[in-house]
C-alpha positions as CSV (number, residue, x, y, z in Angstrom):
1,X,0.0,-0.1,0.3
2,X,1.4,3.6,-1.4
3,X,2.1,5.8,1.8
4,X,-0.6,8.0,0.4
5,X,-3.5,5.8,1.0
6,X,-1.9,4.7,3.9
7,X,-2.7,9.1,4.7
8,X,-5.8,8.7,3.8
9,X,-7.5,5.9,6.0
10,X,-5.8,7.1,8.9
11,X,-8.7,11.1,8.1
12,X,-10.8,8.9,7.4
13,X,-10.5,6.4,10.5
14,X,-10.4,9.7,12.6
15,X,-13.0,11.9,10.5
16,X,-15.5,8.8,11.9
17,X,-14.6,7.9,15.1
18,X,-12.2,9.8,16.9
19,X,-13.2,12.6,19.0
20,X,-9.7,13.5,20.1
21,X,-8.0,15.4,16.7
22,X,-5.5,18.4,17.0
23,X,-3.1,14.4,18.6
24,X,-4.4,13.0,15.3
25,X,-3.1,15.6,13.3
26,X,0.2,15.6,15.3
27,X,0.6,12.2,14.4
28,X,-0.7,13.1,10.4
29,X,2.2,15.3,11.0
30,X,4.3,13.5,11.8
31,X,3.9,11.3,9.8
32,X,3.8,13.7,7.0
33,X,7.6,14.4,7.9
34,X,8.8,10.2,8.0
35,X,7.2,9.6,4.8
36,X,8.5,13.2,3.2
37,X,5.2,13.8,1.7
38,X,4.3,17.1,1.7
39,X,1.5,19.2,0.1
40,X,2.4,20.3,-3.7
41,X,-0.9,22.6,-4.2
42,X,1.3,25.3,-5.3
43,X,1.7,28.6,-2.5
44,X,0.7,31.5,-3.1
45,X,3.4,34.3,-4.5
46,X,3.8,37.7,-1.3
47,X,1.2,40.2,-1.2
48,X,2.4,43.9,-0.8
49,X,-0.9,45.1,0.5
50,X,0.9,45.2,3.5
51,X,3.3,46.6,2.6
52,X,3.9,50.5,4.6
53,X,4.2,53.0,1.9
54,X,7.2,55.1,0.9
55,X,5.6,58.2,2.8
56,X,5.7,56.7,5.5
57,X,9.0,55.0,5.5
58,X,10.0,57.9,4.4
59,X,8.6,59.4,8.0
60,X,10.0,56.5,10.4
61,X,13.7,58.4,9.2
62,X,13.3,62.1,10.2
63,X,14.3,62.2,13.4
64,X,11.3,64.8,15.4
65,X,9.3,62.9,16.7
66,X,7.0,64.8,16.6
67,X,6.5,64.1,12.7
68,X,6.2,60.7,14.5
69,X,4.1,61.4,17.5
70,X,1.0,59.5,17.2
71,X,-2.1,62.0,17.3
72,X,-6.3,60.8,18.4
73,X,-7.8,57.5,17.0
74,X,-4.1,56.7,16.3
75,X,-3.6,54.0,18.4
76,X,-0.6,53.9,21.1
77,X,2.7,53.5,21.3
78,X,4.3,52.4,24.7
79,X,8.0,50.7,25.7
80,X,8.0,47.9,27.5
81,X,10.2,45.7,29.2
82,X,10.5,41.6,29.4
83,X,13.0,39.4,31.4
84,X,14.1,36.2,29.4
85,X,16.8,33.7,31.1
86,X,18.4,36.3,34.0
87,X,17.9,39.1,31.4
88,X,15.9,42.1,31.1
89,X,15.1,42.7,27.0
90,X,12.9,45.7,26.7
91,X,10.3,46.5,23.0
92,X,7.7,48.3,22.0
93,X,4.3,47.4,21.9
94,X,1.8,49.4,19.7
95,X,-1.9,48.9,20.6
96,X,-4.8,50.1,18.3
97,X,-8.7,50.2,19.3
98,X,-11.4,50.1,17.2
99,X,-14.9,49.7,17.3
100,X,-14.3,47.4,21.5
101,X,-11.9,45.2,20.1
102,X,-8.1,45.8,19.7
103,X,-5.4,44.3,18.3
104,X,-1.4,44.4,19.1
105,X,2.1,44.1,17.0
106,X,6.0,44.6,19.1
107,X,9.2,45.2,17.8
108,X,12.3,46.2,18.8
109,X,12.8,49.5,17.2
110,X,10.2,52.9,17.9
111,X,9.8,52.6,13.7
112,X,9.5,49.7,13.5
113,X,7.1,49.7,15.8
114,X,5.7,52.2,13.8
115,X,4.5,50.9,10.8
116,X,3.4,47.9,11.9
117,X,0.9,49.5,13.9
118,X,-0.2,51.7,10.6
119,X,-0.5,48.2,8.6
120,X,-2.9,46.5,11.7
121,X,-4.9,50.7,11.6
122,X,-5.1,49.8,7.2
123,X,-5.8,45.9,7.6
124,X,-8.4,47.0,10.8
125,X,-10.7,49.4,9.2
126,X,-10.8,47.4,5.9
127,X,-12.8,44.9,9.0
128,X,-15.5,47.7,9.4
129,X,-18.7,48.3,7.8
130,X,-18.7,50.4,4.9
131,X,-21.5,52.7,5.7
132,X,-20.7,55.2,8.1
133,X,-21.4,55.1,11.7
134,X,-23.7,58.2,12.8
135,X,-23.9,57.1,17.3
136,X,-20.4,59.7,17.5
137,X,-20.7,62.8,19.1
138,X,-19.4,64.8,15.8
139,X,-21.6,62.6,12.8
140,X,-24.7,62.8,14.6
141,X,-24.2,67.0,15.1
142,X,-23.6,66.7,11.4
143,X,-26.9,65.1,10.9
144,X,-28.2,67.5,12.8
145,X,-26.9,70.5,11.4
146,X,-26.9,68.9,7.9
147,X,-30.5,68.3,8.4
148,X,-32.7,71.4,10.4
149,X,-29.4,74.2,9.6
150,X,-27.8,73.8,6.5
151,X,-31.3,74.5,5.2
152,X,-32.7,77.5,6.9
153,X,-29.2,79.8,7.6
154,X,-26.8,81.3,4.9
155,X,-23.5,78.9,3.9
156,X,-20.8,81.4,6.1
157,X,-23.8,80.8,9.4
158,X,-23.7,77.1,8.5
159,X,-19.7,76.7,7.4
160,X,-19.5,78.9,10.7
161,X,-21.1,76.0,13.8
162,X,-17.8,74.0,12.1
163,X,-14.9,76.8,12.0
164,X,-16.3,77.0,15.7
165,X,-16.5,73.7,17.1
166,X,-13.1,72.8,15.7
167,X,-11.6,75.6,17.6
168,X,-12.9,75.6,21.1
169,X,-13.4,71.2,21.3
170,X,-11.3,68.5,20.7
171,X,-11.2,66.0,18.3
172,X,-11.2,63.3,21.1
173,X,-14.8,64.9,22.2
174,X,-16.0,64.4,19.2
175,X,-15.1,61.3,18.1
176,X,-17.2,59.6,20.8
177,X,-20.0,57.9,21.0
178,X,-23.1,60.6,21.8
179,X,-24.2,58.1,24.5
180,X,-20.1,58.2,26.1
181,X,-20.9,62.3,26.4
182,X,-20.7,63.7,29.4
183,X,-22.7,66.6,30.8
184,X,-19.8,68.1,32.4
185,X,-17.6,66.9,29.6
186,X,-19.9,69.3,27.9
187,X,-20.0,72.2,30.3
188,X,-15.8,72.2,31.0
189,X,-15.8,73.2,26.9
190,X,-18.2,75.8,27.4
191,X,-16.3,77.3,30.3
192,X,-13.5,77.4,28.7
193,X,-14.7,79.7,26.0
194,X,-16.6,82.0,27.6
195,X,-13.2,83.4,29.2
196,X,-12.3,84.0,25.8
197,X,-15.3,84.0,23.0
198,X,-18.8,84.7,24.5
199,X,-19.9,84.6,20.9
200,X,-18.1,81.5,20.2
201,X,-19.6,80.1,24.0
202,X,-23.5,80.2,23.1
203,X,-22.9,79.1,19.5
204,X,-21.7,75.8,21.4
205,X,-24.0,76.1,24.2
206,X,-26.9,76.0,21.6
207,X,-25.7,72.7,19.6
208,X,-25.3,71.5,22.6
209,X,-28.4,71.6,23.6
210,X,-30.5,71.5,20.4
211,X,-27.5,68.2,19.7
212,X,-28.9,66.2,22.9
213,X,-32.7,67.2,23.1
214,X,-33.4,66.0,20.3
215,X,-31.1,62.6,20.5
216,X,-32.6,62.1,23.9
217,X,-36.4,63.1,22.3
218,X,-35.3,59.7,19.6
219,X,-33.7,57.0,22.9
220,X,-30.1,58.0,21.9
221,X,-29.4,59.0,25.4
222,X,-31.2,57.1,28.4
223,X,-31.3,60.6,30.2
224,X,-31.5,64.7,29.0
225,X,-28.8,66.4,29.2
226,X,-30.1,69.1,27.9
227,X,-32.0,70.1,31.1
228,X,-28.7,70.8,33.4
229,X,-25.8,72.1,30.9
230,X,-25.6,76.4,32.5
231,X,-26.1,78.7,30.0
232,X,-23.3,80.7,29.7
233,X,-23.5,84.0,31.2
234,X,-24.4,87.2,28.8
235,X,-21.6,89.9,28.5
236,X,-22.8,92.7,31.4
237,X,-21.3,95.8,28.4
238,X,-24.1,95.6,25.9
239,X,-24.6,98.1,22.7
240,X,-25.5,101.1,22.5
241,X,-26.5,103.6,20.0
242,X,-24.5,106.5,19.7
243,X,-25.8,109.8,21.2
244,X,-26.5,112.8,19.0
245,X,-23.1,113.7,20.4
246,X,-21.5,111.0,20.4
247,X,-22.8,111.3,16.2
248,X,-21.3,115.4,15.8
249,X,-17.9,113.6,18.1
250,X,-18.0,111.2,15.1
251,X,-18.4,112.9,11.9
252,X,-16.2,115.6,12.9
253,X,-13.3,113.2,13.3
254,X,-13.7,111.4,10.2
255,X,-12.1,111.5,7.3
256,X,-14.3,111.9,3.9
257,X,-15.3,108.7,2.9
258,X,-15.3,107.3,6.3
259,X,-17.9,109.6,6.8
260,X,-20.1,108.2,2.9
261,X,-19.7,105.0,5.5
262,X,-20.8,105.6,8.8
263,X,-23.5,107.4,7.2
264,X,-24.4,104.8,5.7
265,X,-24.9,101.6,8.7
266,X,-26.4,104.4,10.5
267,X,-28.9,105.4,7.8
268,X,-29.5,101.6,6.7
269,X,-28.9,99.1,9.7
270,X,-27.0,97.2,7.1
271,X,-24.5,94.1,9.0
272,X,-21.8,95.0,8.3
273,X,-20.1,92.4,5.8
274,X,-24.5,93.0,4.0
275,X,-23.1,96.9,3.0
276,X,-19.9,96.1,1.2
277,X,-23.0,93.7,-1.0
278,X,-24.7,96.3,-1.3
279,X,-25.0,97.3,-5.6
280,X,-26.0,100.6,-7.9
281,X,-28.7,98.1,-9.5
282,X,-29.8,97.7,-5.9
283,X,-31.2,101.4,-6.0
284,X,-35.2,101.1,-7.3
285,X,-35.2,103.0,-10.5
286,X,-37.6,105.5,-8.7
287,X,-34.3,105.9,-6.0
288,X,-37.0,105.2,-3.0
289,X,-35.8,102.6,-1.5
290,X,-32.8,99.6,-1.5
291,X,-32.6,95.6,-1.7
292,X,-30.2,94.9,1.0
293,X,-29.2,91.3,0.4
294,X,-29.0,88.9,4.0
295,X,-25.7,88.0,5.4
296,X,-27.5,85.6,7.8
297,X,-30.5,84.2,6.9
298,X,-33.0,84.0,4.4
299,X,-35.7,86.8,6.5
300,X,-32.5,88.9,6.6
301,X,-33.5,89.8,3.0
302,X,-35.2,92.9,3.3
303,X,-35.9,97.0,1.6
304,X,-35.3,100.1,3.0
305,X,-36.3,103.0,2.4
306,X,-33.3,106.3,1.2
307,X,-33.8,107.7,4.3
308,X,-32.4,111.9,3.3
309,X,-28.7,111.0,5.3
310,X,-28.3,108.5,2.5
311,X,-29.6,109.7,-0.6
312,X,-26.6,112.7,-0.1
313,X,-24.1,110.0,0.7
314,X,-25.1,108.4,-2.5
315,X,-25.2,111.0,-4.4
316,X,-21.6,111.6,-3.2
317,X,-20.2,108.9,-4.1
318,X,-18.5,107.4,-7.9
319,X,-19.7,104.6,-10.6
320,X,-16.4,103.7,-11.1
321,X,-17.7,99.7,-10.2
322,X,-20.8,97.7,-8.9
323,X,-21.1,97.8,-5.8
324,X,-21.2,100.7,-3.8
325,X,-18.5,100.8,-1.5
326,X,-16.0,98.3,-3.4
327,X,-14.1,98.0,0.3
328,X,-12.7,93.7,2.1
329,X,-13.6,93.4,5.1
330,X,-10.2,93.9,5.8
331,X,-10.4,97.9,4.6
332,X,-13.3,97.6,7.3
333,X,-12.0,97.0,9.9
334,X,-8.5,99.0,10.0
335,X,-11.4,102.0,9.3
336,X,-13.7,101.5,12.9
337,X,-9.5,100.7,14.7
338,X,-8.4,103.9,12.9
339,X,-10.7,105.8,14.4
340,X,-11.4,104.2,18.2
341,X,-8.4,105.8,18.2
342,X,-9.5,108.6,18.2
343,X,-12.7,108.9,19.9
344,X,-13.9,108.6,23.7
345,X,-16.6,105.9,23.2
346,X,-16.3,101.8,21.6
347,X,-17.4,101.8,18.0
348,X,-18.7,99.0,16.1
349,X,-20.5,97.7,13.1
350,X,-23.6,97.0,15.7
351,X,-23.3,100.3,17.5
352,X,-24.5,102.4,14.6
353,X,-26.6,99.0,13.1
354,X,-28.1,99.4,16.9
355,X,-28.8,103.2,16.8
356,X,-30.1,102.7,12.8
357,X,-32.7,101.5,15.1
358,X,-33.0,104.0,17.8
359,X,-33.8,106.7,15.2
360,X,-36.4,104.7,13.5
361,X,-37.6,103.7,17.1
362,X,-37.4,107.9,18.0
363,X,-39.4,108.8,14.8
364,X,-42.9,106.3,15.9
365,X,-41.4,104.1,13.3
366,X,-43.8,100.5,15.0
367,X,-42.4,97.1,15.9
368,X,-43.4,95.0,13.3
369,X,-42.0,97.7,10.1
370,X,-38.6,98.0,12.2
371,X,-38.7,94.8,12.5
372,X,-38.8,94.3,8.5
373,X,-36.0,96.8,7.7
374,X,-33.4,95.3,11.1
375,X,-33.8,92.1,9.1
376,X,-34.8,90.2,11.4
377,X,-37.4,87.4,11.7
378,X,-39.7,88.3,14.9
379,X,-40.3,91.9,16.4
380,X,-39.5,90.4,19.5
381,X,-35.7,90.1,18.7
382,X,-35.5,93.8,17.3
383,X,-37.4,94.9,20.8
384,X,-35.9,93.2,23.6
385,X,-31.7,93.3,21.8
386,X,-31.5,96.5,19.6
387,X,-34.6,99.0,21.4
388,X,-33.0,101.4,24.2
389,X,-35.3,103.8,26.6
390,X,-33.2,107.2,25.7
391,X,-33.0,110.3,26.8
392,X,-34.9,111.5,24.2
393,X,-37.4,109.2,23.2
394,X,-38.3,109.2,27.2
395,X,-39.1,113.1,26.9
396,X,-40.7,111.9,24.1
397,X,-42.9,110.2,25.8
398,X,-43.6,113.0,29.1
399,X,-44.2,115.2,26.8
400,X,-47.0,113.0,25.1
401,X,-48.6,112.1,28.8
402,X,-48.8,116.1,29.3
403,X,-50.3,117.2,26.3
404,X,-52.6,113.8,27.4
405,X,-53.5,115.6,30.5
406,X,-57.0,117.1,31.3
407,X,-56.5,121.2,32.1
408,X,-57.7,121.8,36.1
């Protein structure tokens, strides 16, 4: 009987009767070796899929450890010590976790471990499903912004959410499972942003509360984190409209070009960028109204009357460009910096927008019309944020009451 037939009978016997296949396969392996019987199946050529890229090898050649430092989500490399036969040996151990699974690698040098860990990441990520997981904090935020914000706000406002996130929220928090995000962690981020960027802290608070409220309603998280977050305190120093004396002082120190820009802000109610987008074609044929293409929301697109001070400015401006004010944002910023050095009060484009609303209030314009000309969707916003009780307005009300009192 040939060796091949003997081995085949042993295999058939093992499959049919034995319960200890592992021991039997060890015997079969020994028989294979003794009789010189090997598998003649052609071997597959070695694959190069797991070889590190040239860029990765060049990176490992660098002596700068900062370049080779692993970022969050790339795994970790630790120098470990082991003892064998009474001698101590050091080696590097790489560790990578993804979706609850852990992968390890070891090497004698940091560079070799770095290369092996890169291959492990590539292999582990290839095992993951092709669909993007929606249960991480950042993916849920993206889904919320795309669904509930993007269709209703301008591109600059939409991009501003991601700018605020990238500059104030670490990647470690964004990549967490949304159910693992803690209230204290979010509150610390809001408090830290409030120290230097109050507006960013309010944006974070609004975004965190809205996202967590929706996640709780959908049953993704068990606790309503939104109710536990504390709203950042508002800056007590709010924008105030300019008084008549301040407006006079401002016009005295301003150059001719600066006066034109200031008057346009005061009598149009434009936001900073809205003024720079105005074109001569936005003026109506009868020169009575001006179309302002809002830069904040859809409701900020509006038509305002051209008041006499604004008409005087438009009559003196040269029509050498499509835009009425062909300046850049940096030019406007430098202009306000220059003016703030010459006056004894703080001046911003928003200050002039408050002044526009205050002028309308003192002229007796209703809340509804003022909200329309200011580009607000609700009159309550105009009344709550932009309306101020000035001495002139108070004196008007006193005079109105006196005229209504009966003579005794």
